[in-house]
Coordinates of C-alpha atoms and ligand atoms in Angstrom, one line a residue:
M1 CA 221.2 -118.2 78.8
C2 CA 219.7 -119.9 75.7
G3 CA 221.7 -119.9 72.6
I4 CA 220.8 -120.1 68.9
V5 CA 222.9 -121.2 65.9
G6 CA 221.7 -121.6 62.3
Y7 CA 223.4 -122.2 59.0
V8 CA 222.4 -122.2 55.3
G9 CA 225.1 -122.6 52.7
F10 CA 227.1 -125.5 51.2
R11 CA 228.8 -127.1 54.2
R12 CA 227.5 -129.9 56.5
A13 CA 225.2 -127.9 58.8
A14 CA 225.1 -130.3 61.7
D15 CA 228.9 -130.0 62.3
L16 CA 228.9 -126.2 62.1
I17 CA 225.9 -126.1 64.4
V18 CA 227.4 -128.3 67.1
E19 CA 230.6 -126.2 66.9
G20 CA 228.6 -123.0 67.2
L21 CA 226.6 -124.4 70.2
R22 CA 229.9 -125.3 71.9
R23 CA 231.0 -121.7 71.6
L24 CA 227.7 -120.6 73.2
E25 CA 228.0 -123.1 76.1
Y26 CA 229.4 -120.3 78.3
R27 CA 226.0 -118.6 78.3
G28 CA 224.7 -121.5 80.5
Y29 CA 222.3 -124.2 79.4
D30 CA 220.7 -127.5 80.4
S31 CA 219.8 -129.1 77.1
A32 CA 220.7 -128.9 73.5
G33 CA 219.2 -129.8 70.1
L34 CA 219.4 -129.3 66.4
A35 CA 217.2 -129.8 63.3
V36 CA 218.3 -130.4 59.7
L37 CA 216.5 -131.5 56.5
D38 CA 216.9 -134.9 55.0
D39 CA 217.3 -135.6 51.3
E40 CA 213.5 -135.6 50.9
G41 CA 213.2 -132.2 52.6
R42 CA 211.8 -133.8 55.8
I43 CA 212.8 -132.3 59.2
E44 CA 215.1 -134.5 61.3
V45 CA 215.6 -133.4 65.0
R46 CA 218.1 -134.6 67.5
K47 CA 217.9 -133.2 71.0
A48 CA 219.0 -134.2 74.5
A49 CA 218.9 -132.9 78.0
G50 CA 222.3 -132.3 79.7
R51 CA 225.7 -131.4 78.3
L52 CA 226.3 -130.9 74.6
A53 CA 228.3 -134.1 74.5
R54 CA 225.0 -136.0 74.5
L55 CA 223.8 -134.2 71.5
E56 CA 227.2 -134.7 69.8
S57 CA 226.9 -138.4 70.2
L58 CA 223.4 -138.4 68.7
V59 CA 224.7 -136.4 65.8
R60 CA 227.7 -138.7 65.3
A61 CA 225.4 -141.8 65.3
S62 CA 223.4 -140.5 62.4
V63 CA 222.2 -137.2 61.0
P64 CA 221.6 -136.2 57.3
D65 CA 224.4 -134.3 55.5
A66 CA 222.1 -131.2 54.9
A67 CA 223.6 -127.8 54.2
I68 CA 220.9 -126.1 56.2
G69 CA 219.9 -126.4 59.9
I70 CA 219.1 -124.8 63.2
G71 CA 220.4 -125.5 66.7
H72 CA 219.8 -124.4 70.3
T73 CA 221.1 -124.6 73.8
R74 CA 218.2 -124.2 76.3
W75 CA 218.2 -122.8 79.8
A76 CA 214.9 -124.0 81.3
T77 CA 212.2 -121.4 82.1
H78 CA 208.9 -123.1 81.3
G79 CA 209.2 -126.9 81.9
A80 CA 212.0 -129.0 83.3
P81 CA 215.2 -129.6 81.4
T82 CA 214.2 -132.8 79.6
D83 CA 214.8 -134.2 76.1
G84 CA 211.2 -133.3 75.2
N85 CA 211.4 -129.7 76.4
A86 CA 214.7 -129.1 74.5
H87 CA 214.5 -127.2 71.3
P88 CA 213.9 -127.4 68.3
H89 CA 210.2 -127.7 68.5
L90 CA 208.2 -128.9 65.5
G91 CA 205.1 -127.2 64.2
G92 CA 202.3 -129.3 62.6
C93 CA 198.8 -130.5 63.1
A94 CA 197.2 -133.9 62.5
A95 CA 194.1 -133.7 60.3
T96 CA 191.6 -136.1 61.9
G97 CA 192.8 -139.7 61.3
H98 CA 196.1 -138.7 59.8
A99 CA 199.6 -138.6 61.2
V100 CA 201.1 -135.2 62.0
S101 CA 202.9 -133.7 59.2
E102 CA 205.5 -131.3 60.5
S103 CA 205.9 -128.3 58.4
L104 CA 208.6 -126.5 60.3
A105 CA 211.0 -126.5 63.2
I106 CA 211.8 -123.5 65.4
V107 CA 214.4 -122.5 68.0
H108 CA 213.4 -119.7 70.4
N109 CA 215.1 -117.5 73.0
G110 CA 213.0 -115.3 75.2
V111 CA 209.6 -115.8 76.9
I112 CA 206.2 -115.9 75.3
E113 CA 203.9 -114.3 77.9
N114 CA 200.6 -115.1 76.3
F115 CA 201.4 -118.7 75.4
R116 CA 198.6 -120.2 77.6
G117 CA 195.8 -118.5 75.7
L118 CA 197.4 -119.2 72.3
K119 CA 198.0 -122.8 73.3
A120 CA 194.3 -123.3 74.3
G121 CA 193.2 -121.9 70.9
L122 CA 195.6 -124.2 69.0
E123 CA 194.6 -127.3 71.0
A124 CA 191.0 -126.5 70.1
E125 CA 192.1 -126.6 66.4
G126 CA 193.7 -130.1 66.9
Y127 CA 197.3 -129.2 67.7
V128 CA 198.9 -131.7 70.0
F129 CA 201.7 -130.3 72.3
R130 CA 204.6 -132.5 73.0
S131 CA 206.4 -130.2 75.5
E132 CA 205.7 -128.0 78.5
T133 CA 207.5 -125.0 76.9
D134 CA 206.1 -121.7 76.0
S135 CA 208.2 -121.9 72.8
E136 CA 206.3 -124.8 71.2
V137 CA 203.3 -122.6 70.8
V138 CA 205.3 -120.5 68.3
A139 CA 205.9 -123.5 66.2
H140 CA 202.3 -124.5 65.9
L141 CA 201.2 -120.9 65.5
I142 CA 203.4 -120.5 62.5
D143 CA 202.2 -123.8 61.1
N144 CA 198.7 -122.6 61.5
C145 CA 199.4 -119.3 59.7
L146 CA 201.3 -121.2 57.0
K147 CA 198.4 -123.5 56.3
R148 CA 196.2 -120.4 55.7
A149 CA 198.8 -118.6 53.7
L150 CA 199.3 -121.6 51.4
A151 CA 195.6 -122.2 51.2
T152 CA 195.0 -118.7 49.8
G153 CA 197.4 -119.6 47.1
P154 CA 201.1 -118.7 47.1
R155 CA 201.8 -115.6 45.2
V156 CA 204.7 -116.1 42.8
T157 CA 206.7 -113.0 43.4
D158 CA 210.4 -112.1 43.9
E159 CA 209.6 -110.2 47.0
P160 CA 210.4 -112.5 50.0
A161 CA 208.0 -110.6 52.2
D162 CA 205.2 -111.9 50.1
S163 CA 206.2 -115.6 50.2
P164 CA 203.7 -117.7 52.3
W165 CA 206.5 -118.8 54.6
V166 CA 207.5 -115.3 55.5
V167 CA 203.9 -114.1 55.6
A168 CA 203.1 -117.0 58.1
V169 CA 206.0 -116.0 60.4
R170 CA 205.0 -112.4 60.4
E171 CA 201.4 -113.2 61.1
A172 CA 202.3 -115.4 63.9
L173 CA 204.7 -112.8 65.4
A174 CA 201.9 -110.3 65.4
Q175 CA 200.0 -112.6 67.9
L176 CA 202.9 -113.0 70.3
R177 CA 203.4 -111.0 73.5
G178 CA 206.8 -111.3 75.0
T179 CA 210.3 -111.5 73.7
Y180 CA 211.9 -113.6 71.0
G181 CA 215.0 -114.4 69.1
L182 CA 213.5 -116.9 66.7
L183 CA 214.8 -119.1 63.9
V184 CA 212.6 -121.2 61.6
L185 CA 213.5 -124.1 59.3
F186 CA 210.8 -125.2 56.9
A187 CA 210.2 -128.8 55.6
G188 CA 210.8 -128.9 51.9
R189 CA 212.7 -125.6 51.8
P190 CA 216.4 -126.5 51.8
D191 CA 217.2 -122.9 50.8
L192 CA 215.4 -120.8 53.4
L193 CA 215.7 -119.8 57.0
V194 CA 213.6 -117.1 58.6
A195 CA 214.8 -115.3 61.7
A196 CA 213.1 -112.7 63.8
R197 CA 214.0 -110.6 66.8
L198 CA 212.2 -108.8 69.6
G199 CA 214.1 -108.2 72.8
S200 CA 216.5 -111.2 72.4
P201 CA 219.5 -110.7 70.2
L202 CA 220.2 -112.3 66.9
V203 CA 223.1 -111.7 64.4
V204 CA 223.7 -112.9 60.9
G205 CA 227.2 -113.8 59.8
V206 CA 227.7 -113.1 56.1
G207 CA 230.1 -115.4 54.2
D208 CA 230.6 -116.3 50.5
G209 CA 227.6 -118.4 49.5
E210 CA 226.6 -119.0 53.1
H211 CA 225.0 -117.4 56.1
F212 CA 225.3 -118.1 59.8
I213 CA 222.7 -117.0 62.3
A214 CA 223.4 -116.9 66.0
S215 CA 222.4 -115.3 69.3
D216 CA 225.8 -113.7 69.6
S217 CA 228.8 -113.3 67.4
S218 CA 231.0 -116.0 68.9
P219 CA 229.8 -118.9 66.6
L220 CA 230.6 -116.8 63.6
A221 CA 234.3 -116.3 64.4
G222 CA 236.6 -117.9 61.8
H223 CA 233.6 -118.6 59.5
A224 CA 232.2 -115.2 58.5
D225 CA 234.0 -111.9 58.1
R226 CA 230.9 -109.7 58.1
I227 CA 228.1 -109.3 60.5
V228 CA 224.5 -107.9 60.6
Y229 CA 222.9 -107.1 63.9
L230 CA 219.2 -107.6 63.7
A231 CA 217.1 -104.9 65.4
D232 CA 213.8 -105.4 67.3
H233 CA 210.8 -106.0 65.0
E234 CA 213.0 -107.2 62.2
V235 CA 212.5 -110.4 60.2
A236 CA 215.4 -111.7 58.2
V237 CA 214.8 -113.9 55.2
I238 CA 218.0 -115.8 54.6
T239 CA 219.2 -118.1 51.8
S240 CA 222.7 -119.2 51.1
D241 CA 223.2 -116.2 48.8
T242 CA 220.7 -113.6 49.9
L243 CA 219.8 -111.7 53.1
R244 CA 216.6 -109.6 53.1
I245 CA 215.4 -107.8 56.1
I246 CA 211.8 -106.6 56.7
H247 CA 210.9 -104.3 59.5
R248 CA 207.5 -104.6 61.0
D249 CA 206.7 -100.9 60.5
A250 CA 209.3 -99.7 57.9
G251 CA 209.0 -102.5 55.4
R252 CA 212.1 -103.7 53.6
V253 CA 215.3 -102.3 55.0
E254 CA 218.8 -102.4 53.7
P255 CA 221.0 -104.6 56.1
S256 CA 223.8 -102.7 57.7
V257 CA 226.7 -105.1 57.0
L258 CA 229.7 -104.5 59.4
P259 CA 233.1 -106.1 59.5
L260 CA 233.3 -108.8 62.1
E261 CA 236.3 -108.2 64.3
L262 CA 236.4 -111.5 66.0
S263 CA 238.9 -114.3 65.3
A264 CA 238.7 -118.0 66.1
A265 CA 241.6 -117.3 68.6
D266 CA 239.4 -114.8 70.5
V267 CA 236.9 -117.5 71.3
G268 CA 239.5 -120.3 71.9
L269 CA 241.4 -121.3 75.0
G270 CA 244.7 -120.2 73.6
G271 CA 246.6 -122.9 75.6
H272 CA 244.9 -122.1 78.9
P273 CA 243.0 -124.9 80.8
H274 CA 240.0 -122.6 81.3
F275 CA 238.6 -119.5 79.8
M276 CA 238.5 -117.9 83.2
L277 CA 242.3 -118.2 83.6
K278 CA 242.8 -117.0 80.0
E279 CA 240.6 -113.9 80.8
I280 CA 242.4 -113.2 84.1
H281 CA 245.7 -113.2 82.3
E282 CA 244.4 -111.0 79.5
Q283 CA 243.8 -108.1 81.9
P284 CA 246.9 -106.0 81.2
E285 CA 245.9 -105.9 77.6
T286 CA 242.1 -105.4 78.2
I287 CA 242.8 -102.6 80.6
R288 CA 244.9 -101.0 77.9
A289 CA 242.1 -101.5 75.4
A290 CA 239.6 -99.8 77.7
M291 CA 241.8 -96.7 77.8
R292 CA 243.0 -96.7 74.2
G293 CA 242.2 -93.4 72.4
R294 CA 240.4 -92.1 75.5
L295 CA 243.1 -90.2 77.2
S296 CA 243.9 -86.6 76.2
R297 CA 247.2 -85.5 77.7
D298 CA 246.8 -82.1 76.1
D299 CA 243.5 -81.4 77.8
A300 CA 244.3 -83.6 80.8
T301 CA 240.9 -85.3 80.5
A302 CA 239.2 -88.3 79.1
V303 CA 237.6 -88.4 75.6
F304 CA 234.6 -90.4 74.7
G305 CA 233.2 -90.8 71.2
G306 CA 229.7 -92.2 71.9
L307 CA 228.2 -90.3 74.8
N308 CA 225.8 -88.6 72.4
L309 CA 225.1 -85.8 74.9
T310 CA 225.5 -82.2 74.2
P311 CA 228.1 -80.2 76.3
A312 CA 225.1 -78.3 77.8
Q313 CA 223.5 -81.6 78.8
L314 CA 226.8 -82.8 80.4
Q315 CA 227.2 -79.5 82.2
H316 CA 223.7 -79.8 83.6
V317 CA 224.4 -83.3 85.2
N318 CA 224.1 -82.9 89.0
R319 CA 223.6 -86.5 90.0
I320 CA 224.7 -89.9 88.6
V321 CA 222.9 -93.2 89.1
L322 CA 224.9 -96.3 88.4
T323 CA 223.0 -99.6 88.0
G324 CA 223.9 -103.2 87.2
C325 CA 223.7 -106.7 88.5
G326 CA 226.3 -109.1 90.0
T327 CA 229.9 -108.2 89.3
S328 CA 228.8 -105.1 87.3
W329 CA 227.0 -103.8 90.4
H330 CA 230.3 -104.2 92.3
A331 CA 232.0 -102.1 89.6
A332 CA 229.3 -99.5 90.1
L333 CA 230.3 -99.3 93.8
V334 CA 233.9 -98.7 92.8
G335 CA 232.5 -96.0 90.4
E336 CA 230.7 -94.3 93.3
Y337 CA 233.9 -93.8 95.2
L338 CA 235.7 -92.6 92.1
I339 CA 233.1 -90.2 90.8
E340 CA 232.3 -88.7 94.2
E341 CA 236.0 -88.2 95.0
F342 CA 237.1 -86.8 91.7
A343 CA 234.1 -85.2 90.2
R344 CA 232.3 -84.2 93.4
L345 CA 229.0 -85.4 91.9
P346 CA 226.6 -87.3 94.1
V347 CA 226.3 -90.9 92.9
E348 CA 223.7 -93.5 93.7
V349 CA 224.3 -97.1 93.1
E350 CA 221.3 -99.4 92.8
Y351 CA 220.8 -103.0 91.9
A352 CA 219.0 -102.9 88.6
S353 CA 216.5 -105.4 89.8
E354 CA 215.5 -103.0 92.6
L355 CA 215.8 -99.8 90.6
R356 CA 213.2 -101.0 88.0
Y357 CA 210.4 -101.2 90.6
R358 CA 211.6 -98.6 93.2
N359 CA 210.3 -95.5 91.4
P360 CA 212.8 -93.2 93.2
P361 CA 212.3 -89.4 92.8
I362 CA 214.8 -88.4 90.2
D363 CA 215.4 -84.8 89.2
E364 CA 216.2 -83.5 85.8
G365 CA 219.9 -83.4 86.0
T366 CA 220.3 -87.1 86.7
L367 CA 222.2 -89.2 84.3
L368 CA 221.9 -93.0 84.4
F369 CA 224.7 -95.4 83.5
A370 CA 223.7 -99.1 83.0
I371 CA 226.8 -101.2 83.6
T372 CA 226.7 -104.6 81.9
Q373 CA 229.2 -106.9 80.4
S374 CA 226.7 -108.7 78.2
G375 CA 224.4 -105.9 77.4
E376 CA 221.5 -108.4 77.7
T377 CA 220.8 -108.7 81.5
A378 CA 217.0 -108.4 81.7
D379 CA 216.9 -106.4 85.0
T380 CA 219.5 -103.9 83.8
L381 CA 217.6 -103.5 80.5
A382 CA 214.3 -103.0 82.4
A383 CA 215.9 -100.4 84.7
L384 CA 217.4 -98.5 81.7
R385 CA 214.0 -98.5 79.9
E386 CA 212.2 -97.3 83.0
L387 CA 214.6 -94.3 83.4
K388 CA 214.5 -93.6 79.6
R389 CA 210.7 -93.6 79.7
K390 CA 210.9 -90.9 82.4
G391 CA 213.0 -88.8 80.0
H392 CA 216.4 -89.2 81.7
P393 CA 219.5 -89.6 79.5
T394 CA 220.7 -93.2 79.7
L395 CA 224.1 -94.4 78.9
A396 CA 225.6 -97.9 78.8
I397 CA 229.0 -99.2 79.9
C398 CA 229.0 -102.4 78.0
N399 CA 231.3 -105.0 76.5
V400 CA 229.2 -106.7 73.8
V401 CA 228.9 -104.6 70.7
G402 CA 225.4 -104.5 69.2
S403 CA 223.8 -105.9 72.4
T404 CA 220.3 -104.8 73.4
I405 CA 221.4 -102.4 76.1
A406 CA 224.1 -100.9 73.9
N407 CA 221.4 -100.3 71.2
E408 CA 218.7 -98.9 73.5
A409 CA 220.9 -96.6 75.5
D410 CA 221.2 -93.0 74.3
G411 CA 224.9 -93.5 74.1
G412 CA 227.7 -95.2 75.9
I413 CA 231.2 -96.5 76.3
Y414 CA 232.3 -99.9 75.1
L415 CA 234.8 -101.9 77.2
H416 CA 236.6 -103.4 74.2
A417 CA 237.6 -106.3 76.4
G418 CA 236.9 -109.0 73.8
P419 CA 234.5 -111.9 74.4
E420 CA 234.3 -112.9 78.1
I421 CA 233.4 -116.6 78.1
G422 CA 234.0 -117.7 81.7
V423 CA 230.7 -117.3 83.5
A424 CA 232.4 -115.6 86.4
S425 CA 233.3 -112.1 85.2
T426 CA 236.9 -111.1 85.6
K427 CA 238.3 -108.9 82.8
A428 CA 235.0 -107.1 82.3
F429 CA 235.1 -106.0 86.0
T430 CA 238.5 -104.4 85.7
S431 CA 237.6 -102.8 82.4
Q432 CA 234.4 -101.4 83.9
C433 CA 236.4 -99.9 86.8
V434 CA 238.8 -98.4 84.3
V435 CA 235.9 -96.8 82.3
L436 CA 234.4 -95.5 85.5
A437 CA 237.8 -94.0 86.5
L438 CA 237.8 -92.3 83.0
L439 CA 234.4 -90.9 83.7
A440 CA 235.5 -89.6 87.1
L441 CA 238.3 -87.8 85.3
Y442 CA 236.0 -86.5 82.6
F443 CA 233.4 -85.1 85.0
G444 CA 236.1 -83.9 87.4
R445 CA 237.7 -81.9 84.6
L446 CA 234.3 -80.5 83.5
R447 CA 233.9 -79.2 87.0
H448 CA 236.7 -78.3 89.4
M449 CA 239.6 -80.7 88.8
S450 CA 242.8 -78.8 87.9
Y451 CA 244.9 -79.4 84.8
E452 CA 247.8 -80.8 87.0
Q453 CA 245.4 -83.1 88.9
G454 CA 244.1 -84.4 85.5
R455 CA 247.7 -85.0 84.3
A456 CA 248.6 -86.9 87.4
F457 CA 245.4 -89.0 87.1
I458 CA 246.3 -89.9 83.5
A459 CA 249.9 -90.7 84.5
A460 CA 248.6 -93.1 87.1
L461 CA 246.2 -94.7 84.7
E462 CA 248.9 -95.3 82.2
R463 CA 251.0 -97.3 84.7
L464 CA 248.0 -99.5 85.5
P465 CA 248.5 -102.3 82.9
D466 CA 252.1 -102.9 84.1
L467 CA 250.9 -103.0 87.7
V468 CA 248.3 -105.6 86.8
A469 CA 250.9 -107.6 84.9
E470 CA 253.0 -107.5 88.1
A471 CA 250.1 -108.6 90.2
L472 CA 249.6 -111.6 88.0
E473 CA 253.1 -112.8 88.8
A474 CA 251.8 -114.0 92.2
D475 CA 249.9 -116.7 90.5
P476 CA 252.1 -119.7 91.7
L477 CA 252.1 -118.3 95.3
I478 CA 248.3 -117.9 95.2
R479 CA 247.9 -121.5 94.0
S480 CA 249.8 -122.7 97.1
V481 CA 247.6 -120.5 99.3
A482 CA 244.6 -122.0 97.7
E483 CA 245.9 -125.5 98.5
K484 CA 246.1 -124.6 102.1
Y485 CA 242.6 -123.2 102.4
R486 CA 240.7 -125.3 99.8
S487 CA 238.7 -127.2 102.5
A488 CA 237.4 -124.2 104.4
S489 CA 233.6 -123.9 104.3
T490 CA 233.3 -120.1 104.9
F491 CA 235.5 -117.2 104.0
L492 CA 235.3 -113.6 105.0
Y493 CA 236.6 -110.8 102.6
L494 CA 237.3 -107.5 104.3
G495 CA 238.4 -104.1 102.9
R496 CA 237.7 -100.5 103.4
Q497 CA 236.9 -97.5 101.2
Y498 CA 237.9 -98.3 97.6
N499 CA 238.7 -101.9 98.6
F500 CA 235.3 -102.6 100.1
P501 CA 233.6 -103.3 96.7
V502 CA 236.6 -105.5 95.9
A503 CA 236.0 -107.5 99.0
L504 CA 232.4 -108.0 97.8
E505 CA 233.7 -109.0 94.4
G506 CA 236.3 -111.4 95.9
A507 CA 233.6 -113.1 97.9
L508 CA 231.2 -113.4 94.9
K509 CA 234.0 -114.9 92.8
L510 CA 234.6 -117.6 95.4
K511 CA 230.9 -118.4 95.8
E512 CA 230.2 -118.5 92.1
I513 CA 232.8 -121.0 91.1
S514 CA 233.9 -123.0 94.2
Y515 CA 230.4 -123.1 96.0
I516 CA 232.1 -122.1 99.2
H517 CA 230.1 -119.7 101.3
A518 CA 231.8 -116.3 101.4
E519 CA 230.9 -112.8 102.6
G520 CA 232.4 -109.5 101.8
Y521 CA 232.2 -106.7 104.4
P522 CA 233.7 -103.3 105.0
A523 CA 236.6 -104.3 107.3
A524 CA 235.3 -102.2 110.3
E525 CA 231.8 -103.4 109.9
M526 CA 232.9 -106.9 110.6
K527 CA 232.7 -106.4 114.4
H528 CA 229.0 -105.7 114.1
G529 CA 228.1 -109.3 113.3
P530 CA 230.4 -111.3 111.0
I531 CA 233.1 -111.5 113.7
A532 CA 230.9 -114.1 115.3
L533 CA 231.8 -116.4 112.5
V534 CA 235.6 -116.1 113.1
D535 CA 237.3 -119.3 114.4
P536 CA 240.5 -121.2 113.5
L537 CA 238.8 -122.8 110.5
T538 CA 237.3 -119.6 108.9
P539 CA 239.9 -117.7 106.9
S540 CA 239.6 -113.9 106.4
V541 CA 241.0 -112.4 103.3
F542 CA 242.2 -108.8 104.1
L543 CA 242.7 -106.2 101.5
I544 CA 245.3 -104.1 103.2
P545 CA 247.5 -102.2 100.8
Q546 CA 249.4 -99.1 101.9
G547 CA 247.0 -96.1 101.6
A548 CA 244.7 -93.8 103.4
V549 CA 243.0 -96.3 105.7
Y550 CA 245.9 -98.7 106.1
D551 CA 246.3 -98.2 109.9
K552 CA 242.6 -98.6 110.5
V553 CA 242.5 -101.9 108.6
I554 CA 245.5 -103.1 110.6
L555 CA 243.3 -102.7 113.7
N556 CA 240.6 -104.8 112.1
L557 CA 243.1 -107.4 111.2
E558 CA 244.3 -107.6 114.8
E559 CA 240.8 -108.1 116.0
I560 CA 240.5 -111.2 113.8
K561 CA 243.9 -112.5 114.9
A562 CA 242.9 -112.1 118.6
R563 CA 240.1 -114.5 117.8
K564 CA 242.4 -117.0 116.2
G565 CA 241.0 -116.5 112.7
P566 CA 243.5 -117.3 109.9
V567 CA 244.3 -114.3 107.8
I568 CA 245.3 -114.1 104.1
A569 CA 246.5 -110.6 103.5
I570 CA 246.7 -108.9 100.1
A571 CA 249.4 -106.3 100.9
S572 CA 252.0 -103.9 99.6
P573 CA 255.5 -105.3 98.8
G574 CA 257.7 -105.6 101.9
D575 CA 255.1 -104.8 104.4
E576 CA 256.7 -106.3 107.6
R577 CA 253.9 -105.2 109.9
V578 CA 251.3 -107.2 107.9
R579 CA 253.7 -110.1 107.5
E580 CA 254.0 -110.4 111.3
L581 CA 250.3 -110.5 111.8
A582 CA 248.9 -112.5 108.8
D583 CA 249.2 -116.2 108.2
D584 CA 249.7 -115.8 104.5
V585 CA 250.7 -112.7 102.5
I586 CA 250.1 -112.1 98.8
E587 CA 251.9 -109.0 97.6
V588 CA 250.5 -106.6 95.0
P589 CA 252.3 -103.6 93.6
D590 CA 251.6 -100.2 95.1
A591 CA 249.0 -98.2 93.4
P592 CA 247.2 -95.0 94.3
D593 CA 244.1 -95.6 96.4
F594 CA 241.7 -95.0 93.5
L595 CA 243.3 -97.7 91.3
Q596 CA 243.7 -100.3 94.0
P597 CA 240.4 -102.0 93.2
I598 CA 241.7 -103.0 89.9
V599 CA 245.1 -104.3 91.1
E600 CA 243.6 -106.0 94.2
A601 CA 241.0 -107.8 92.1
I602 CA 243.7 -109.8 90.4
P603 CA 244.8 -112.0 93.4
L604 CA 241.1 -112.5 94.5
Q605 CA 240.2 -113.7 91.0
L606 CA 243.2 -116.1 91.1
L607 CA 242.5 -117.3 94.6
A608 CA 238.9 -118.2 93.7
Y609 CA 240.0 -119.8 90.5
H610 CA 242.6 -122.1 92.1
I611 CA 240.4 -123.1 95.0
A612 CA 237.6 -124.0 92.5
V613 CA 240.0 -126.0 90.3
L614 CA 241.4 -127.8 93.4
R615 CA 237.9 -128.7 94.5
G616 CA 237.2 -130.2 91.0
C617 CA 234.6 -127.5 90.1
D618 CA 233.7 -126.6 86.5
V619 CA 235.0 -123.1 86.7
D620 CA 233.9 -121.9 83.3
K621 CA 230.4 -123.2 83.7
P622 CA 229.5 -123.2 87.4
R623 CA 226.3 -124.9 88.4
N624 CA 223.0 -123.0 88.2
L625 CA 224.6 -119.8 86.7
A626 CA 224.3 -118.3 83.3
K627 CA 226.6 -115.8 81.7
S628 CA 223.9 -113.5 80.6
V629 CA 220.6 -113.6 82.5
T630 CA 217.9 -112.7 80.1
V631 CA 215.0 -113.4 82.4
E632 CA 213.8 -111.4 85.4
Ligands
LIG701 C1 225.2 -113.1 85.7 C2 226.6 -113.5 85.6 C3 227.5 -112.6 86.4 C4 227.3 -111.1 86.0 C5 225.8 -110.7 86.0 C6 225.6 -109.4 85.3 O1 224.7 -113.3 86.9 O2 226.7 -114.8 86.1 O3 228.8 -112.9 86.3 O4 228.0 -110.3 86.8 O5 225.0 -111.7 85.3 O6 225.9 -109.5 84.0 P1 226.1 -108.3 83.0 O7 226.3 -109.0 81.6 O8 224.9 -107.5 83.0 O9 227.4 -107.6 83.4

């Protein structure tokens, strides 16, 4: 959802901000804007609803060459996506009979819950609101505090916390209820940006004589080699050369400056037409990365560095709850099959949006895993907080380093899949499944799984990247299958056992990016309703590799064929029985049942991708969707 970029240094800020906003486009947005200072220190704003290209043309037409500025991509919550509601918002009040003098501009991510009350108070003091957003209240509130801070006489001190601009921001923050990632640019202060975070991420990129501020690290790639993750309740006072951090309760804190391991290539297309296709093809490598350093052949188990639980706590676990949203929830379902089969631990999978309000009885030995690519999904975060509040250990399976969920969980496991920019999740899904397989191995070996079984499990995992690479070779064939079915208006996706969650995921991929209605079902359940949809125009995608339930799925496939439904089968190499029955067959290499979800996901991702491209859809930025959903 919304994105923030800011710059203070020596280069032309507007260009860097537009480039940074482009890298944040993947989060989803409906308007964009920026503010810089002119030669006289006055604030100049350009903003426009719609795609970033509109803002770019405004910037090309005219914008000062300032070396300081802030920018934003907005995903509307309060107020429609219009030019006026786009950020930045200006703070300033007209004294009676005078024009408004704007003292500052802000960009804001998050939601201000008490904005109505604050707005009424500010209006009573003469502030005129120009937008319907909750964010504008923050701009006027800081202006109001600044007027008071300046009126009491600026204290001349080296301590930035004492400067009226910082005092004003901190006083305003104290009045806000809700969440914010906030960046403030002040008129007449070409050397100062103030950033603040509560519940909405902000990072600072540290360069030589320049600083970058952003809502995630992607705008920093290629520009800064060091990064600081702001924590909740921190305010950063940023000039081109200095970075001071003040914590609401702890006072001044030393920034923890980490190396930024993200290159410009990581956030570029690398010759692919879309990020989604690039990310699909990265999977042999991202799967390897998810396993790297985590397999111990000697002990025939998995090794994790960041669970932060004592052996006694781990031994005590008697139930696991897996939660997440969207694709991450599908990975959780795969995890349920894996952990129950190999660790013999009862697993419950719950949508995070339901778990947070359901108040289920949970006993002491329950361990929660929040599964999330972004680490920012509001519902997943709320579910994690709820279980944490009740005293349960909470762990995250997460891709984005330094994200809110990664920070708030007691411990966790990173996917190390690199930035996932296509809105429809692909490589994160397979990495999540790999990490869940590692957990099944780990808990299995803590309990009853034998050394030999552990070794065999590891050997199978180690073959996985090659199997995925082989599955990707079907890309040209899948494109031709996509040509054939691109005009269908409904698809069914059917699979059993380990392949049932993949059927759900395949259907979700198609819905998300091609806008075709699709449903995933356990193959046998199809006869309890969805079979009524079957006709010669409704294709069914069958996941039917050789394995424990192969014969059963063949029966289900025959039931569809008997009703003249076209069948696309994802099957094992050389399966003549399937070839006789199905209209189209996409072969995937053989894998043990428990790893099939990862291999089978590949053709489904490619099928959705090609159908969407053939239908002219914007696959990386599908309509109405956001990459990380930071509102409830
Ligand atoms: C959004 C995205 C989905 C994603 C879901 C959960 O809806 O569009 O692709 O699966 O959020 O995101 P997370 O970052 O928590 O995995």
